[in-house]
């Protein structure tokens, strides 16, 4: 069997199996269940938004999940500012993005993306009728791209990132290489990305624009707003641990015993009741933010001592980093890897994270710039915390390097807009 039909067969097999597997997993996996329910209801939502936006020019932006939306948000805001007549239709693949942003004021319509198929792709694009399509980072859906190309609708892959281990560069990846060629423009983050895909598609389609997340975190740092409960904490230094998993919390629970004169603010990646209870079990001396506000913060003539607080609410992590002396980013001890190191770095925080950062260029770049540390165990975490807390000169240098790394890499939004404007009318 020729290689290209084989890889296409694999894609078709994926399209056939994924909904069935998600439905089965949904019996005991909430995320899979939410995705299946969303796919069942998606066409009703699409019909509502189609009626609301009928006759208006639309730009369709697709993000796999919440993290990719954060990457796309600077682009959305720039479009709204420069081309206010266009409406933004935002789609998500993952429930984590859809549920958090389905009522986002920055866009005009939010739906799940109907699962890729010839019929779904044609029906969705016919209903939305977009002037321009923007996929964020690494979304590749064959039927959607094919329909767009047949209708001469320009498609942009923005803030794209590539690695040598991806299917595009495998002997059996011919179908996926051809799929990449369906994009009108591929806007990559770095020269390394450019060189990787240069043998696959013409250089006339590839542009180095950078990573828009740098612009997003710069904006967040500039728009910092005070958090009243943080100002009630003891006057000790704060360690903000963001997006932590069980593996991180087990490490942190051992480390807090070495640093009892610090405030530890731990923000789990999941903040459902089960996850918060698990975090409290690992940290027996901790208290949830809700309980802390309702007890210690309200006590008359309180003498607030250093605290270990488990944050049991969503949406405040990026703002918490303004109060950090040092930040810890979770996920590095899981197979999926670390979360966002850029948010704390934008505030000039020295950042520390676990060992799995190989797929995260921004983390590798940050430690190469001496703005953060990769650690493998408790001993290394304790060592770096001691160094930073006891050596003021080192602390200031690392924080300065972190902030400078963000500043140096900002500007991707404007470079992206320079390509998008070629397809839009003022």
Short mmCIF file of C-alpha atoms in Angstrom, two decimals:
data_model
loop_
_atom_site.label_atom_id
_atom_site.label_comp_id
_atom_site.label_asym_id
_atom_site.label_seq_id
_atom_site.Cartn_x
_atom_site.Cartn_y
_atom_site.Cartn_z
CA UNK A 1 0.00 0.00 0.00
CA UNK A 2 1.44 3.45 -0.91
CA UNK A 3 2.56 5.52 2.03
CA UNK A 4 0.21 8.43 1.48
CA UNK A 5 -3.01 6.36 1.37
CA UNK A 6 -1.80 4.54 4.50
CA UNK A 7 -1.48 7.77 6.51
CA UNK A 8 -4.83 8.94 5.18
CA UNK A 9 -6.35 5.64 6.30
CA UNK A 10 -4.91 6.23 9.77
CA UNK A 11 -6.56 9.66 9.85
CA UNK A 12 -9.93 8.23 8.80
CA UNK A 13 -9.58 5.52 11.42
CA UNK A 14 -8.92 8.20 14.04
CA UNK A 15 -12.02 10.14 12.94
CA UNK A 16 -14.13 6.99 13.18
CA UNK A 17 -12.81 5.76 16.52
CA UNK A 18 -12.44 8.98 18.51
CA UNK A 19 -16.17 9.74 19.06
CA UNK A 20 -16.85 6.12 20.02
CA UNK A 21 -13.96 6.03 22.47
CA UNK A 22 -14.96 9.41 23.94
CA UNK A 23 -18.51 8.17 24.49
CA UNK A 24 -17.23 5.05 26.24
CA UNK A 25 -14.72 7.00 28.35
CA UNK A 26 -17.49 9.43 29.23
CA UNK A 27 -18.99 6.81 31.52
CA UNK A 28 -16.24 7.60 34.03
CA UNK A 29 -14.28 10.55 32.60
CA UNK A 30 -16.01 13.96 33.00
CA UNK A 31 -13.97 15.65 30.25
CA UNK A 32 -14.81 12.97 27.68
CA UNK A 33 -18.47 13.10 28.70
CA UNK A 34 -18.57 16.88 28.29
CA UNK A 35 -17.00 16.62 24.83
CA UNK A 36 -19.58 14.02 23.71
CA UNK A 37 -22.46 16.11 25.02
CA UNK A 38 -21.02 19.20 23.35
CA UNK A 39 -20.84 17.44 20.00
CA UNK A 40 -24.48 16.38 20.33
CA UNK A 41 -25.59 19.97 20.96
CA UNK A 42 -23.18 21.85 18.71
CA UNK A 43 -25.45 22.31 15.70
CA UNK A 44 -28.18 23.92 17.80
CA UNK A 45 -25.65 26.45 19.10
CA UNK A 46 -24.33 27.07 15.61
CA UNK A 47 -27.86 27.78 14.35
CA UNK A 48 -28.41 30.35 17.13
CA UNK A 49 -25.17 32.20 16.37
CA UNK A 50 -25.73 31.98 12.62
CA UNK A 51 -29.07 33.73 13.02
CA UNK A 52 -27.54 36.40 15.30
CA UNK A 53 -24.61 37.17 12.99
CA UNK A 54 -26.36 36.71 9.65
CA UNK A 55 -25.02 38.97 6.92
CA UNK A 56 -22.05 40.25 8.92
CA UNK A 57 -18.42 39.61 7.96
CA UNK A 58 -16.91 36.88 10.13
CA UNK A 59 -13.41 35.72 11.00
CA UNK A 60 -13.35 32.16 12.31
CA UNK A 61 -10.65 31.46 14.90
CA UNK A 62 -10.09 27.93 16.19
CA UNK A 63 -8.18 26.97 19.35
CA UNK A 64 -7.81 23.43 20.62
CA UNK A 65 -8.14 24.36 24.28
CA UNK A 66 -7.85 27.12 26.86
CA UNK A 67 -4.08 27.47 26.49
CA UNK A 68 -4.32 28.00 22.73
CA UNK A 69 -7.06 30.57 23.30
CA UNK A 70 -4.66 32.54 25.50
CA UNK A 71 -2.27 32.43 22.57
CA UNK A 72 -4.96 33.63 20.18
CA UNK A 73 -6.43 36.34 22.40
CA UNK A 74 -3.87 39.04 21.46
CA UNK A 75 -4.72 38.37 17.80
CA UNK A 76 -8.45 38.61 18.50
CA UNK A 77 -8.03 41.90 20.35
CA UNK A 78 -5.83 43.31 17.58
CA UNK A 79 -8.42 42.37 14.94
CA UNK A 80 -11.20 43.98 16.97
CA UNK A 81 -9.17 47.15 17.31
CA UNK A 82 -8.01 47.41 13.71
CA UNK A 83 -11.00 45.86 11.92
CA UNK A 84 -14.04 46.46 14.16
CA UNK A 85 -16.58 45.56 11.46
CA UNK A 86 -15.56 41.88 11.60
CA UNK A 87 -17.24 39.51 14.02
CA UNK A 88 -15.17 36.79 15.68
CA UNK A 89 -16.50 33.22 15.70
CA UNK A 90 -14.38 31.18 18.12
CA UNK A 91 -14.37 27.38 18.21
CA UNK A 92 -12.80 24.93 20.63
CA UNK A 93 -12.06 21.24 20.47
CA UNK A 94 -11.66 20.75 24.23
CA UNK A 95 -14.28 21.34 26.94
CA UNK A 96 -11.65 23.14 29.04
CA UNK A 97 -11.57 25.97 26.51
CA UNK A 98 -15.23 26.02 25.61
CA UNK A 99 -16.60 25.97 29.16
CA UNK A 100 -14.28 28.72 30.40
CA UNK A 101 -14.80 31.01 27.40
CA UNK A 102 -18.28 30.33 26.01
CA UNK A 103 -19.45 33.75 27.20
CA UNK A 104 -16.24 35.63 26.55
CA UNK A 105 -16.91 39.31 25.70
CA UNK A 106 -13.86 39.47 23.42
CA UNK A 107 -15.64 37.39 20.76
CA UNK A 108 -19.09 37.31 19.15
CA UNK A 109 -19.79 33.57 19.02
CA UNK A 110 -18.29 30.57 20.81
CA UNK A 111 -19.03 26.94 19.92
CA UNK A 112 -17.37 23.59 19.86
CA UNK A 113 -15.86 22.63 16.54
CA UNK A 114 -18.04 19.91 14.98
CA UNK A 115 -15.85 16.85 14.64
CA UNK A 116 -14.01 16.74 11.32
CA UNK A 117 -15.86 15.03 8.47
CA UNK A 118 -16.67 16.02 4.86
CA UNK A 119 -20.29 16.82 5.76
CA UNK A 120 -19.56 18.64 9.02
CA UNK A 121 -16.81 20.72 7.45
CA UNK A 122 -18.96 21.78 4.49
CA UNK A 123 -22.03 22.53 6.62
CA UNK A 124 -20.09 24.50 9.24
CA UNK A 125 -18.18 26.63 6.75
CA UNK A 126 -21.35 27.24 4.73
CA UNK A 127 -23.15 28.46 7.86
CA UNK A 128 -20.32 30.60 9.24
CA UNK A 129 -19.18 31.81 5.80
CA UNK A 130 -15.91 33.23 7.14
CA UNK A 131 -13.80 35.78 5.32
CA UNK A 132 -10.69 34.40 6.99
CA UNK A 133 -9.85 31.29 9.06
CA UNK A 134 -7.15 31.28 11.75
CA UNK A 135 -6.05 28.08 13.48
CA UNK A 136 -3.87 28.55 16.57
CA UNK A 137 -0.57 26.73 17.14
CA UNK A 138 -1.06 23.11 16.09
CA UNK A 139 -4.56 22.35 14.90
CA UNK A 140 -4.81 20.35 11.67
CA UNK A 141 -8.22 19.20 10.39
CA UNK A 142 -8.16 17.85 6.86
CA UNK A 143 -11.78 18.24 5.78
CA UNK A 144 -12.07 21.79 7.13
CA UNK A 145 -8.88 22.83 5.37
CA UNK A 146 -9.97 21.11 2.15
CA UNK A 147 -13.37 22.80 2.10
CA UNK A 148 -11.79 26.18 2.83
CA UNK A 149 -9.35 25.72 -0.01
CA UNK A 150 -12.12 24.70 -2.42
CA UNK A 151 -14.00 27.89 -1.51
CA UNK A 152 -10.86 30.08 -1.75
CA UNK A 153 -11.13 31.08 1.90
CA UNK A 154 -7.64 31.96 3.21
CA UNK A 155 -6.45 29.85 6.14
CA UNK A 156 -3.72 30.91 8.55
CA UNK A 157 -1.89 28.72 11.06
CA UNK A 158 -0.71 31.21 13.70
CA UNK A 159 2.02 30.89 16.35
CA UNK A 160 2.78 27.45 14.95
CA UNK A 161 5.39 25.25 16.54
CA UNK A 162 6.99 22.08 15.19
CA UNK A 163 9.17 19.30 16.59
CA UNK A 164 11.17 16.63 14.74
CA UNK A 165 9.14 13.84 16.41
CA UNK A 166 5.82 15.01 14.90
CA UNK A 167 4.06 12.93 12.27
CA UNK A 168 4.89 15.43 9.50
CA UNK A 169 8.49 14.25 9.64
CA UNK A 170 7.82 10.49 9.81
CA UNK A 171 8.15 8.15 6.81
CA UNK A 172 4.41 7.47 6.98
CA UNK A 173 3.37 11.12 7.34
CA UNK A 174 2.82 12.05 3.69
CA UNK A 175 -0.90 12.73 4.15
CA UNK A 176 -0.14 15.09 7.04
CA UNK A 177 2.56 16.87 5.08
CA UNK A 178 0.02 17.48 2.32
CA UNK A 179 -2.48 18.70 4.92
CA UNK A 180 0.01 21.30 6.13
CA UNK A 181 0.30 22.50 2.55
CA UNK A 182 -3.42 23.33 2.49
CA UNK A 183 -2.83 26.39 4.68
CA UNK A 184 -2.52 29.71 2.87
CA UNK A 185 0.07 30.94 5.41
CA UNK A 186 1.97 29.18 8.18
CA UNK A 187 3.20 31.66 10.80
CA UNK A 188 5.85 29.97 12.91
CA UNK A 189 7.40 30.90 16.23
CA UNK A 190 11.08 30.51 15.40
CA UNK A 191 13.78 29.90 12.83
CA UNK A 192 13.96 26.28 14.00
CA UNK A 193 10.28 25.80 13.14
CA UNK A 194 10.85 27.46 9.77
CA UNK A 195 13.74 25.16 8.91
CA UNK A 196 11.81 22.05 9.93
CA UNK A 197 8.90 22.63 7.58
CA UNK A 198 10.81 24.30 4.76
CA UNK A 199 11.28 20.96 2.93
CA UNK A 200 7.53 20.32 3.19
CA UNK A 201 5.91 23.51 1.89
CA UNK A 202 7.07 26.44 -0.18
CA UNK A 203 8.93 29.19 1.64
CA UNK A 204 6.45 31.68 0.15
CA UNK A 205 3.91 30.38 2.66
CA UNK A 206 6.12 30.41 5.78
CA UNK A 207 6.73 33.48 7.94
CA UNK A 208 8.50 33.79 11.30
CA UNK A 209 6.23 35.85 13.54
CA UNK A 210 7.02 34.64 17.06
CA UNK A 211 4.83 33.51 19.95
CA UNK A 212 1.83 35.72 20.81
CA UNK A 213 1.79 34.43 24.38
CA UNK A 214 4.64 36.81 25.15
CA UNK A 215 2.37 39.73 24.21
CA UNK A 216 -0.42 38.26 26.31
CA UNK A 217 1.68 38.03 29.48
CA UNK A 218 3.16 41.49 28.93
CA UNK A 219 -0.38 42.87 28.82
CA UNK A 220 -1.35 40.95 31.97
CA UNK A 221 1.66 42.32 33.85
CA UNK A 222 0.87 45.87 32.73
CA UNK A 223 -2.80 45.57 33.74
CA UNK A 224 -2.13 44.18 37.22
CA UNK A 225 -4.94 44.75 39.71
CA UNK A 226 -4.61 44.49 43.49
CA UNK A 227 -5.98 41.37 45.20
CA UNK A 228 -7.32 42.34 48.59
CA UNK A 229 -6.82 39.02 50.36
CA UNK A 230 -3.18 38.82 49.29
CA UNK A 231 -2.62 42.17 50.99
CA UNK A 232 -3.87 40.69 54.27
CA UNK A 233 -1.20 38.00 54.35
CA UNK A 234 1.74 38.21 56.70
CA UNK A 235 4.61 40.42 55.60
CA UNK A 236 6.67 37.38 54.66
CA UNK A 237 7.77 36.50 51.16
CA UNK A 238 5.37 34.61 48.92
CA UNK A 239 5.97 31.48 46.89
CA UNK A 240 3.26 31.14 44.25
CA UNK A 241 2.93 27.57 42.93
CA UNK A 242 0.68 27.54 39.88
CA UNK A 243 -1.10 24.74 37.98
CA UNK A 244 0.16 22.05 40.31
CA UNK A 245 -0.52 18.34 40.00
CA UNK A 246 -0.29 15.64 42.65
CA UNK A 247 3.39 15.06 41.84
CA UNK A 248 4.15 18.76 42.36
CA UNK A 249 2.19 18.91 45.59
CA UNK A 250 4.00 15.91 47.03
CA UNK A 251 7.27 17.69 46.30
CA UNK A 252 6.04 20.99 47.70
CA UNK A 253 4.68 19.38 50.87
CA UNK A 254 8.22 18.22 51.72
CA UNK A 255 9.75 21.56 50.76
CA UNK A 256 7.44 23.76 52.84
CA UNK A 257 8.87 22.18 55.99
CA UNK A 258 12.24 23.77 55.14
CA UNK A 259 10.72 27.26 54.68
CA UNK A 260 8.18 27.89 57.42
CA UNK A 261 8.66 31.67 57.29
CA UNK A 262 7.22 31.93 53.79
CA UNK A 263 3.67 32.18 52.54
CA UNK A 264 2.95 29.29 50.19
CA UNK A 265 0.10 29.96 47.77
CA UNK A 266 -0.69 26.73 45.90
CA UNK A 267 -3.05 26.82 42.91
CA UNK A 268 -3.93 23.28 41.74
CA UNK A 269 -4.43 22.67 38.04
CA UNK A 270 -7.91 21.34 38.83
CA UNK A 271 -9.99 23.08 41.48
CA UNK A 272 -12.96 20.71 41.72
CA UNK A 273 -13.86 19.50 45.20
CA UNK A 274 -12.08 16.16 44.78
CA UNK A 275 -8.82 17.80 43.69
CA UNK A 276 -8.90 20.36 46.49
CA UNK A 277 -9.54 17.64 49.06
CA UNK A 278 -6.60 15.67 47.67
CA UNK A 279 -4.35 18.74 47.95
CA UNK A 280 -5.40 19.29 51.57
CA UNK A 281 -4.57 15.67 52.35
CA UNK A 282 -1.06 16.17 50.97
CA UNK A 283 -0.71 19.49 52.84
CA UNK A 284 -2.20 18.81 56.29
CA UNK A 285 -1.15 22.25 57.57
CA UNK A 286 -2.83 24.07 54.68
CA UNK A 287 -6.15 25.87 54.49
CA UNK A 288 -8.29 26.63 51.45
CA UNK A 289 -8.56 30.23 50.35
CA UNK A 290 -12.29 30.21 51.04
CA UNK A 291 -11.79 29.01 54.62
CA UNK A 292 -8.88 31.40 55.15
CA UNK A 293 -10.99 34.39 54.10
CA UNK A 294 -13.88 33.29 56.31
CA UNK A 295 -11.81 32.66 59.42
CA UNK A 296 -8.25 33.96 59.78
CA UNK A 297 -8.77 37.06 57.62
CA UNK A 298 -11.85 38.05 59.65
CA UNK A 299 -10.48 37.36 63.11
CA UNK A 300 -10.46 40.47 65.34
CA UNK A 301 -6.99 41.81 66.16
CA UNK A 302 -5.54 38.94 64.17
CA UNK A 303 -1.83 38.29 64.09
CA UNK A 304 -1.49 36.60 60.76
CA UNK A 305 1.39 34.15 60.54
CA UNK A 306 2.85 32.63 57.37
CA UNK A 307 0.25 30.47 55.67
CA UNK A 308 -0.06 27.58 53.26
CA UNK A 309 -3.14 28.40 51.22
CA UNK A 310 -4.78 26.12 48.65
CA UNK A 311 -6.58 28.34 46.14
CA UNK A 312 -9.98 26.77 45.46
CA UNK A 313 -11.17 29.05 42.66
CA UNK A 314 -10.32 29.62 39.02
CA UNK A 315 -9.23 32.61 36.98
CA UNK A 316 -6.88 34.40 39.40
CA UNK A 317 -3.53 32.67 38.98
CA UNK A 318 -2.02 35.07 36.46
CA UNK A 319 -2.84 38.01 38.73
CA UNK A 320 -1.39 36.30 41.79
CA UNK A 321 2.08 36.30 40.26
CA UNK A 322 2.44 40.03 40.90
CA UNK A 323 2.80 39.15 44.60
CA UNK A 324 5.33 36.37 44.12
CA UNK A 325 8.88 36.50 45.37
CA UNK A 326 9.55 33.23 43.56
CA UNK A 327 7.20 31.19 41.37
CA UNK A 328 6.88 27.47 40.83
CA UNK A 329 5.15 26.21 37.67
CA UNK A 330 3.51 22.80 37.90
CA UNK A 331 3.24 19.94 35.45
CA UNK A 332 6.94 19.21 35.06
CA UNK A 333 6.69 15.89 36.86
CA UNK A 334 3.86 14.65 34.62
CA UNK A 335 4.09 13.08 31.17
CA UNK A 336 2.30 16.06 29.57
CA UNK A 337 4.86 18.56 30.84
CA UNK A 338 4.92 21.98 32.43
CA UNK A 339 2.34 24.72 32.27
CA UNK A 340 2.83 28.44 31.63
CA UNK A 341 6.21 29.76 32.79
CA UNK A 342 5.74 33.04 30.91
CA UNK A 343 3.07 34.50 33.21
CA UNK A 344 5.32 34.63 36.31
CA UNK A 345 8.38 35.59 34.27
CA UNK A 346 6.56 38.69 32.98
CA UNK A 347 6.41 39.98 36.56
CA UNK A 348 10.16 39.52 36.97
CA UNK A 349 9.78 36.40 39.12
CA UNK A 350 12.52 33.80 39.18
CA UNK A 351 10.64 30.68 38.01
CA UNK A 352 11.24 27.05 38.98
CA UNK A 353 9.69 23.96 37.35
CA UNK A 354 10.02 20.19 37.07
CA UNK A 355 12.08 18.15 34.59
CA UNK A 356 9.67 17.61 31.69
CA UNK A 357 10.08 20.77 29.63
CA UNK A 358 11.52 19.25 26.44
CA UNK A 359 8.46 20.16 24.35
CA UNK A 360 8.26 23.71 25.69
CA UNK A 361 10.55 26.11 23.86
CA UNK A 362 9.56 29.01 26.08
CA UNK A 363 10.78 27.17 29.20
CA UNK A 364 14.01 26.10 27.53
CA UNK A 365 14.48 29.69 26.39
CA UNK A 366 13.80 31.05 29.87
CA UNK A 367 16.37 28.83 31.56
CA UNK A 368 18.86 29.48 28.77
CA UNK A 369 18.36 33.18 29.50
CA UNK A 370 19.06 32.45 33.20
CA UNK A 371 15.57 33.52 34.21
CA UNK A 372 14.52 30.20 35.70
CA UNK A 373 15.53 26.76 36.91
CA UNK A 374 14.64 23.20 35.99
CA UNK A 375 14.69 20.95 39.05
CA UNK A 376 14.56 17.16 39.32
CA UNK A 377 13.86 16.61 43.01
CA UNK A 378 13.30 18.12 46.45
CA UNK A 379 17.01 18.69 47.10
CA UNK A 380 17.39 20.83 43.98
CA UNK A 381 14.26 22.81 44.78
CA UNK A 382 15.48 23.51 48.32
CA UNK A 383 18.91 24.47 47.01
CA UNK A 384 17.59 27.02 44.50
CA UNK A 385 15.13 28.50 46.97
CA UNK A 386 17.91 28.96 49.51
CA UNK A 387 20.20 30.57 46.92
CA UNK A 388 17.53 33.00 45.73
CA UNK A 389 16.30 33.90 49.21
CA UNK A 390 19.74 34.40 50.73
CA UNK A 391 21.57 36.02 47.83
CA UNK A 392 19.89 39.31 46.95
CA UNK A 393 22.20 39.98 44.04
CA UNK A 394 21.46 36.58 42.46
CA UNK A 395 17.74 36.99 43.08
CA UNK A 396 17.63 40.35 41.32
CA UNK A 397 19.70 39.06 38.38
CA UNK A 398 17.47 36.03 37.79
CA UNK A 399 14.31 38.13 38.03
CA UNK A 400 15.76 40.72 35.67
CA UNK A 401 16.73 38.01 33.17
CA UNK A 402 13.18 36.61 33.32
CA UNK A 403 11.60 39.99 32.62
CA UNK A 404 14.09 40.76 29.86
CA UNK A 405 13.42 37.39 28.20
CA UNK A 406 9.72 38.26 27.97
CA UNK A 407 10.42 41.77 26.69
CA UNK A 408 12.86 40.54 24.02
CA UNK A 409 10.38 38.03 22.61
CA UNK A 410 7.30 40.26 22.59
CA UNK A 411 5.89 41.68 19.35
CA UNK A 412 4.46 38.57 17.67
CA UNK A 413 0.95 40.00 17.53
CA UNK A 414 1.91 42.85 15.24
CA UNK A 415 3.92 40.54 13.01
CA UNK A 416 0.92 38.23 12.81
CA UNK A 417 -1.39 41.12 11.97
CA UNK A 418 0.96 42.16 9.18
CA UNK A 419 0.03 38.90 7.45
CA UNK A 420 -3.66 38.90 8.36
CA UNK A 421 -4.30 42.38 6.99
CA UNK A 422 -3.58 41.09 3.50
CA UNK A 423 -6.92 39.28 3.62
CA UNK A 424 -9.08 41.86 5.40
CA UNK A 425 -10.79 45.07 4.36
CA UNK A 426 -10.79 48.14 6.57
#
